mmCIF file of C-alpha atoms in Angstrom:
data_model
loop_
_atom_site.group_PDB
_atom_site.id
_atom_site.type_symbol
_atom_site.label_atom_id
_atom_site.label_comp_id
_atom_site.label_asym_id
_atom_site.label_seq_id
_atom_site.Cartn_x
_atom_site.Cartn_y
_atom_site.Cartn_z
ATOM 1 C CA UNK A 149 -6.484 18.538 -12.976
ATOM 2 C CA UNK A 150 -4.193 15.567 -13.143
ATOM 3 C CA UNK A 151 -3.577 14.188 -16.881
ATOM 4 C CA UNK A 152 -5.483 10.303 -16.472
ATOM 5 C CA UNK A 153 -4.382 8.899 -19.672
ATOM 6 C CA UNK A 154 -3.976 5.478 -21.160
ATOM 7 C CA UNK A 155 -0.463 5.044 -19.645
ATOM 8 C CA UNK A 156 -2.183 5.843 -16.190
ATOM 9 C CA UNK A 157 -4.776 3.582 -15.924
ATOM 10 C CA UNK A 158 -2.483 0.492 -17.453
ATOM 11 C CA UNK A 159 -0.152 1.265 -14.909
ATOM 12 C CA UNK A 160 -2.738 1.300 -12.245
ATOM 13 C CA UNK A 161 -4.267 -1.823 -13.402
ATOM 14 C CA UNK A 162 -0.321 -3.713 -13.123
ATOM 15 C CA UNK A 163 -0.086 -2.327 -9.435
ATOM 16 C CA UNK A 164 -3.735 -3.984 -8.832
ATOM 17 C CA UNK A 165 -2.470 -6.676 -10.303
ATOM 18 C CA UNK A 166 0.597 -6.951 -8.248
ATOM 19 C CA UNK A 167 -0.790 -5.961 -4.988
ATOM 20 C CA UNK A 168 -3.567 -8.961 -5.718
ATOM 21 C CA UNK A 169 -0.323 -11.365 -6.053
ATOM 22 C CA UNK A 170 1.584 -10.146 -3.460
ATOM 23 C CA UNK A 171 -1.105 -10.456 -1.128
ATOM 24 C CA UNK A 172 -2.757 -14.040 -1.801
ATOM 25 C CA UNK A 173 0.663 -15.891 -3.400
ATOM 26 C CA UNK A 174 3.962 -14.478 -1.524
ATOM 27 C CA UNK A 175 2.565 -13.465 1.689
ATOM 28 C CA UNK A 176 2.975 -15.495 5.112
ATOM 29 C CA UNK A 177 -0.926 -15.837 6.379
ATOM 30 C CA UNK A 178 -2.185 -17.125 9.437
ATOM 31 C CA UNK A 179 -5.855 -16.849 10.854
ATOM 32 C CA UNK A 180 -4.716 -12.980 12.546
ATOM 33 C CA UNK A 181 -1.010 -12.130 10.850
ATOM 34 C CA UNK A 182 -0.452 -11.155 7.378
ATOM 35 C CA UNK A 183 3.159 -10.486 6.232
ATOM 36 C CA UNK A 184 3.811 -9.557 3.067
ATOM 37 C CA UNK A 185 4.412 -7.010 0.208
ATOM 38 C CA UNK A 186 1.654 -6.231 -1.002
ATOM 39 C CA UNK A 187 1.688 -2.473 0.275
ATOM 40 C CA UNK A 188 4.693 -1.718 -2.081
ATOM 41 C CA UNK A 189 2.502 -0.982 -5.269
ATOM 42 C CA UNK A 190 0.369 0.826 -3.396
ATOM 43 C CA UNK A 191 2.824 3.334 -1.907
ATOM 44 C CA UNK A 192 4.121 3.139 -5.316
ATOM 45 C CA UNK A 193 0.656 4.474 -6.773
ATOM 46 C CA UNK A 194 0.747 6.969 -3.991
ATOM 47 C CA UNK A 195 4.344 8.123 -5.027
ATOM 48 C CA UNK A 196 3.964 8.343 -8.340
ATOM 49 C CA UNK A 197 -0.308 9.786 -8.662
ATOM 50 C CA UNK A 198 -1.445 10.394 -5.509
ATOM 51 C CA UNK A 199 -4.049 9.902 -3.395
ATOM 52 C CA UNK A 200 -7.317 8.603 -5.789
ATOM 53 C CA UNK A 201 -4.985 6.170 -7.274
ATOM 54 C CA UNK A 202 -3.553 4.329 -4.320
ATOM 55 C CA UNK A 203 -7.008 4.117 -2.723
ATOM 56 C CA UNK A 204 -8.240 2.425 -5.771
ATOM 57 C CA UNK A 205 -4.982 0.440 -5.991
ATOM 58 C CA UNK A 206 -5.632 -0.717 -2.738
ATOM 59 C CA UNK A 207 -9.259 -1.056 -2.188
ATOM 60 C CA UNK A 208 -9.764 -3.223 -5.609
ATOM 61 C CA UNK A 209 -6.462 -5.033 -4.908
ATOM 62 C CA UNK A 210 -8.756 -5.746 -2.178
ATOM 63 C CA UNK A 211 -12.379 -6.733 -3.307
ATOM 64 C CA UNK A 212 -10.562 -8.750 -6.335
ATOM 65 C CA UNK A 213 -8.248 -10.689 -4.194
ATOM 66 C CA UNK A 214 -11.416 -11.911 -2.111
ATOM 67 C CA UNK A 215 -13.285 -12.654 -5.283
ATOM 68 C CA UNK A 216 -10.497 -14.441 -7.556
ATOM 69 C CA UNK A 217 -8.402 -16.387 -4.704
ATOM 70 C CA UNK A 218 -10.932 -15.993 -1.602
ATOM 71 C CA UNK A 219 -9.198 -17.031 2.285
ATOM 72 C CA UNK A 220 -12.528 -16.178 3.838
ATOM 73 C CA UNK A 221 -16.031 -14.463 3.119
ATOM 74 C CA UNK A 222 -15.961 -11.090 1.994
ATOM 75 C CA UNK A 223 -15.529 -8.572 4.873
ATOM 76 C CA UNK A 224 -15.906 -4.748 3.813
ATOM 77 C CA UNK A 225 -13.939 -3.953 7.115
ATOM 78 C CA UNK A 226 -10.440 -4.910 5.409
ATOM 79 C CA UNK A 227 -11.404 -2.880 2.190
ATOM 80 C CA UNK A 228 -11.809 0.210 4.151
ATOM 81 C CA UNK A 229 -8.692 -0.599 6.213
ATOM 82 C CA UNK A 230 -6.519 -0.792 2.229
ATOM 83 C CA UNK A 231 -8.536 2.276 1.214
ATOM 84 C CA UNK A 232 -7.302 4.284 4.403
ATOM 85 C CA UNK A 233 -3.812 2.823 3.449
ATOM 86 C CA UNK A 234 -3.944 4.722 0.321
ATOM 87 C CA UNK A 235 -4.867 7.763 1.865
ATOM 88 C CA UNK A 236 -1.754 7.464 4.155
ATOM 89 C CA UNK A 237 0.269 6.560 1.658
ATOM 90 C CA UNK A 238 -0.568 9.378 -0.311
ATOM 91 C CA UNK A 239 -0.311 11.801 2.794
ATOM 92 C CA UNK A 240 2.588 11.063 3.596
ATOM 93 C CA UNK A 241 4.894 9.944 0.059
ATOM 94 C CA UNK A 242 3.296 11.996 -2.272
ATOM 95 C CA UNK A 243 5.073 15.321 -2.745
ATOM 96 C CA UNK A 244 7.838 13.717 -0.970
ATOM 97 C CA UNK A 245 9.942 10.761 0.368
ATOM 98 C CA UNK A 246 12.204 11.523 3.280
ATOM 99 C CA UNK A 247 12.946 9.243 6.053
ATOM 100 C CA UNK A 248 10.851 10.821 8.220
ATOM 101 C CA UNK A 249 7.705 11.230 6.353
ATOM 102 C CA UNK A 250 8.728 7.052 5.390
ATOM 103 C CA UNK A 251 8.551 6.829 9.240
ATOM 104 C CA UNK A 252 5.784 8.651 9.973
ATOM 105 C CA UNK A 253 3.511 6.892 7.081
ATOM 106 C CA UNK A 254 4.573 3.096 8.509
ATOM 107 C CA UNK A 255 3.742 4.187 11.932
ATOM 108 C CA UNK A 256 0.752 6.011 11.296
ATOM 109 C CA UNK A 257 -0.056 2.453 9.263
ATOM 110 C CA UNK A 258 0.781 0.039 11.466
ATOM 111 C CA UNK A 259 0.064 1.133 14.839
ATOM 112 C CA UNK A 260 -3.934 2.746 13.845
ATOM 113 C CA UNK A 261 -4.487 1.049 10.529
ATOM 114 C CA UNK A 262 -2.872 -2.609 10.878
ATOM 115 C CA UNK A 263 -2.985 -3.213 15.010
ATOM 116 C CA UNK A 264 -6.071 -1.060 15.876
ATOM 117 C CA UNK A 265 -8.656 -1.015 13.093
ATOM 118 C CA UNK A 266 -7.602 -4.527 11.388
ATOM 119 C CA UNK A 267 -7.361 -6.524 14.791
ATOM 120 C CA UNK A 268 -10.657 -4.844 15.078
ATOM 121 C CA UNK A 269 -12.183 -6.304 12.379
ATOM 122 C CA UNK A 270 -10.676 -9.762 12.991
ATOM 123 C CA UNK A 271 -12.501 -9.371 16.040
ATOM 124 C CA UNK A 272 -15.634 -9.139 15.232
ATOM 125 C CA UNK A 273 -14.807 -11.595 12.065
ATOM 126 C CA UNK A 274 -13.754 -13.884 14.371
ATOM 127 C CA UNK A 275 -15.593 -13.091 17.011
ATOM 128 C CA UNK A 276 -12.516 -13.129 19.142
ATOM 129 C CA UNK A 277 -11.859 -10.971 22.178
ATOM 130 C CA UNK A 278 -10.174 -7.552 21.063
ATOM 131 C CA UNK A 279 -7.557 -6.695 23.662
ATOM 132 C CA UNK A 280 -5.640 -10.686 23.428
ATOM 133 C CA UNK A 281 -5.336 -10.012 19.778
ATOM 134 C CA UNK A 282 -3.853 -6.367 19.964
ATOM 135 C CA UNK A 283 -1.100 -8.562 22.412
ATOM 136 C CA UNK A 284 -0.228 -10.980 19.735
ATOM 137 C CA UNK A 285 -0.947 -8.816 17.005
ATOM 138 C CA UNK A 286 1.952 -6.210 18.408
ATOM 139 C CA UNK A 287 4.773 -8.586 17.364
ATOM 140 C CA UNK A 288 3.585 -8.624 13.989
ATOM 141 C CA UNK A 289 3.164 -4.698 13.968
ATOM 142 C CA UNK A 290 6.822 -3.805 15.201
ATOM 143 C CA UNK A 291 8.392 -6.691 12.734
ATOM 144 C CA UNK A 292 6.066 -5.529 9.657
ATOM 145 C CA UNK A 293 6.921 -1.543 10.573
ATOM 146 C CA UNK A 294 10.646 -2.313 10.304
ATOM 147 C CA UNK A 295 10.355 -3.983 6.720
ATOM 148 C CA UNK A 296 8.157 -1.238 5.538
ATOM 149 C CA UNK A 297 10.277 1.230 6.376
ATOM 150 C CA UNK A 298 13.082 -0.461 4.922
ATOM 151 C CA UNK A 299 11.672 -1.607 1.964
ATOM 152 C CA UNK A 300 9.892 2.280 1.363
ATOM 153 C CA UNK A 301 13.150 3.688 1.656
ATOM 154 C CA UNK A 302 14.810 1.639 -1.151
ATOM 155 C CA UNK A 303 11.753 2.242 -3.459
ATOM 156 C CA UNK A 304 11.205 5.734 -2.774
ATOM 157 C CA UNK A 305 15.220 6.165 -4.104
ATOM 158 C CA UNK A 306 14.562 3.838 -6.952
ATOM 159 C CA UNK A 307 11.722 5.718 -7.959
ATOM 160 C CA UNK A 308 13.426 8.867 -7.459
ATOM 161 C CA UNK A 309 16.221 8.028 -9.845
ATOM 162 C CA UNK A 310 13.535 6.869 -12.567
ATOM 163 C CA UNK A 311 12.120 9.919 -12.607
ATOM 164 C CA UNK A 312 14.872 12.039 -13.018
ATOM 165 C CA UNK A 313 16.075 9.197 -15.954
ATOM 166 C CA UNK A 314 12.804 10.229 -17.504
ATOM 167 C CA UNK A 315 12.644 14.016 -17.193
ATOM 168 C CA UNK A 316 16.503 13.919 -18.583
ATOM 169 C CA UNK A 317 15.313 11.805 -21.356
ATOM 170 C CA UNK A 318 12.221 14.231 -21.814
ATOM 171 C CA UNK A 319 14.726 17.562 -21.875
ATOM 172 C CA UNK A 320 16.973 15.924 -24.029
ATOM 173 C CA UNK A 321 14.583 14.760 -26.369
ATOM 174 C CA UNK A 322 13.486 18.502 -26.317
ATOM 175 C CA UNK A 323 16.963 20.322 -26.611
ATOM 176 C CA UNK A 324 17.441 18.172 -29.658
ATOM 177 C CA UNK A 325 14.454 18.611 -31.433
ATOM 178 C CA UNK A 326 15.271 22.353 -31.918
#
């Protein structure tokens, strides 16, 4: 059983925090695009805990968002869409980052999560035909797939090199306390 300290739960609380103000303050909206950052501090919870933490990571991101800074109603659709993307996440990054697990995470994300299950919901939100919205909807898949994977890459490696800062630290600390 995973160690859910202090240290934990503050941490999870700053990527809530984050995602919340990626999402409503540097993201590009329109009534059916989103494009933003707000899925790095979830990956990041994936990465770093797993798979309980970047489901709650996302899905409150999610349901606090809507209530502090709402664009619409509240629409449980688009929570269960952020707490699948924690489950992916997790899948995927967990144990470990290489490009093709990054590759297989964003596509896995954008094509059935983003394109297929959000354009879904915008659907019926909207009450918009489906299929016209998958067609614009596409652009904004392929263009949002390539940053992800870019921008997972990068934080994956930073990440990587943090934790092997830390562990040295740790062993070091522990070697010279003897």
């Amino acid at each position: 059983m995973k160690k859910f300290d202090t240290r934990t739960m503050t941490t999870i609380a700053l990527l809530i925090a984050m995602t919340v103000f990626l999402a409503r303050f540097c993201s590009i909206s329109a009534w059916n695009i989103r494009i933003g950052f707000s899925f790095l501090p979830v990956a990041v919870a994936a990465i770093l805990f797993g798979m309980k933490e970047a489901c709650a990571v996302a899905a409150l991101s999610d349901i606090i968002g809507t209530i502090l800074f709402p664009v619409g109603p509240y629409f449980p659709g688009f929570t269960l869409t952020a707490f699948l993307t924690g489950i992916i996440y997790a899948v995927f990054l967990h144990k470990k980052q290489t490009p093709l697990r990054i590759l297989g995470c964003v596509a896995v994300n954008q094509l059935f999560l983003s394109l297929f299950l959000n354009s879904f919901w915008i659907s019926i939100w909207y009450s918009s035909p489906y299929l016209p919205l998958l067609a614009t909807r596409s652009v904004q898949t392929f263009v949002v797939g390539i940053a992800q994977f870019l921008m997972l890459g990068v934080v994956s490696k930073v990440l990587s090199v943090h934790r092997k800062q830390v562990t040295d630290r740790k062993s070091t600390r522990l070697n010279s306390s003897h």
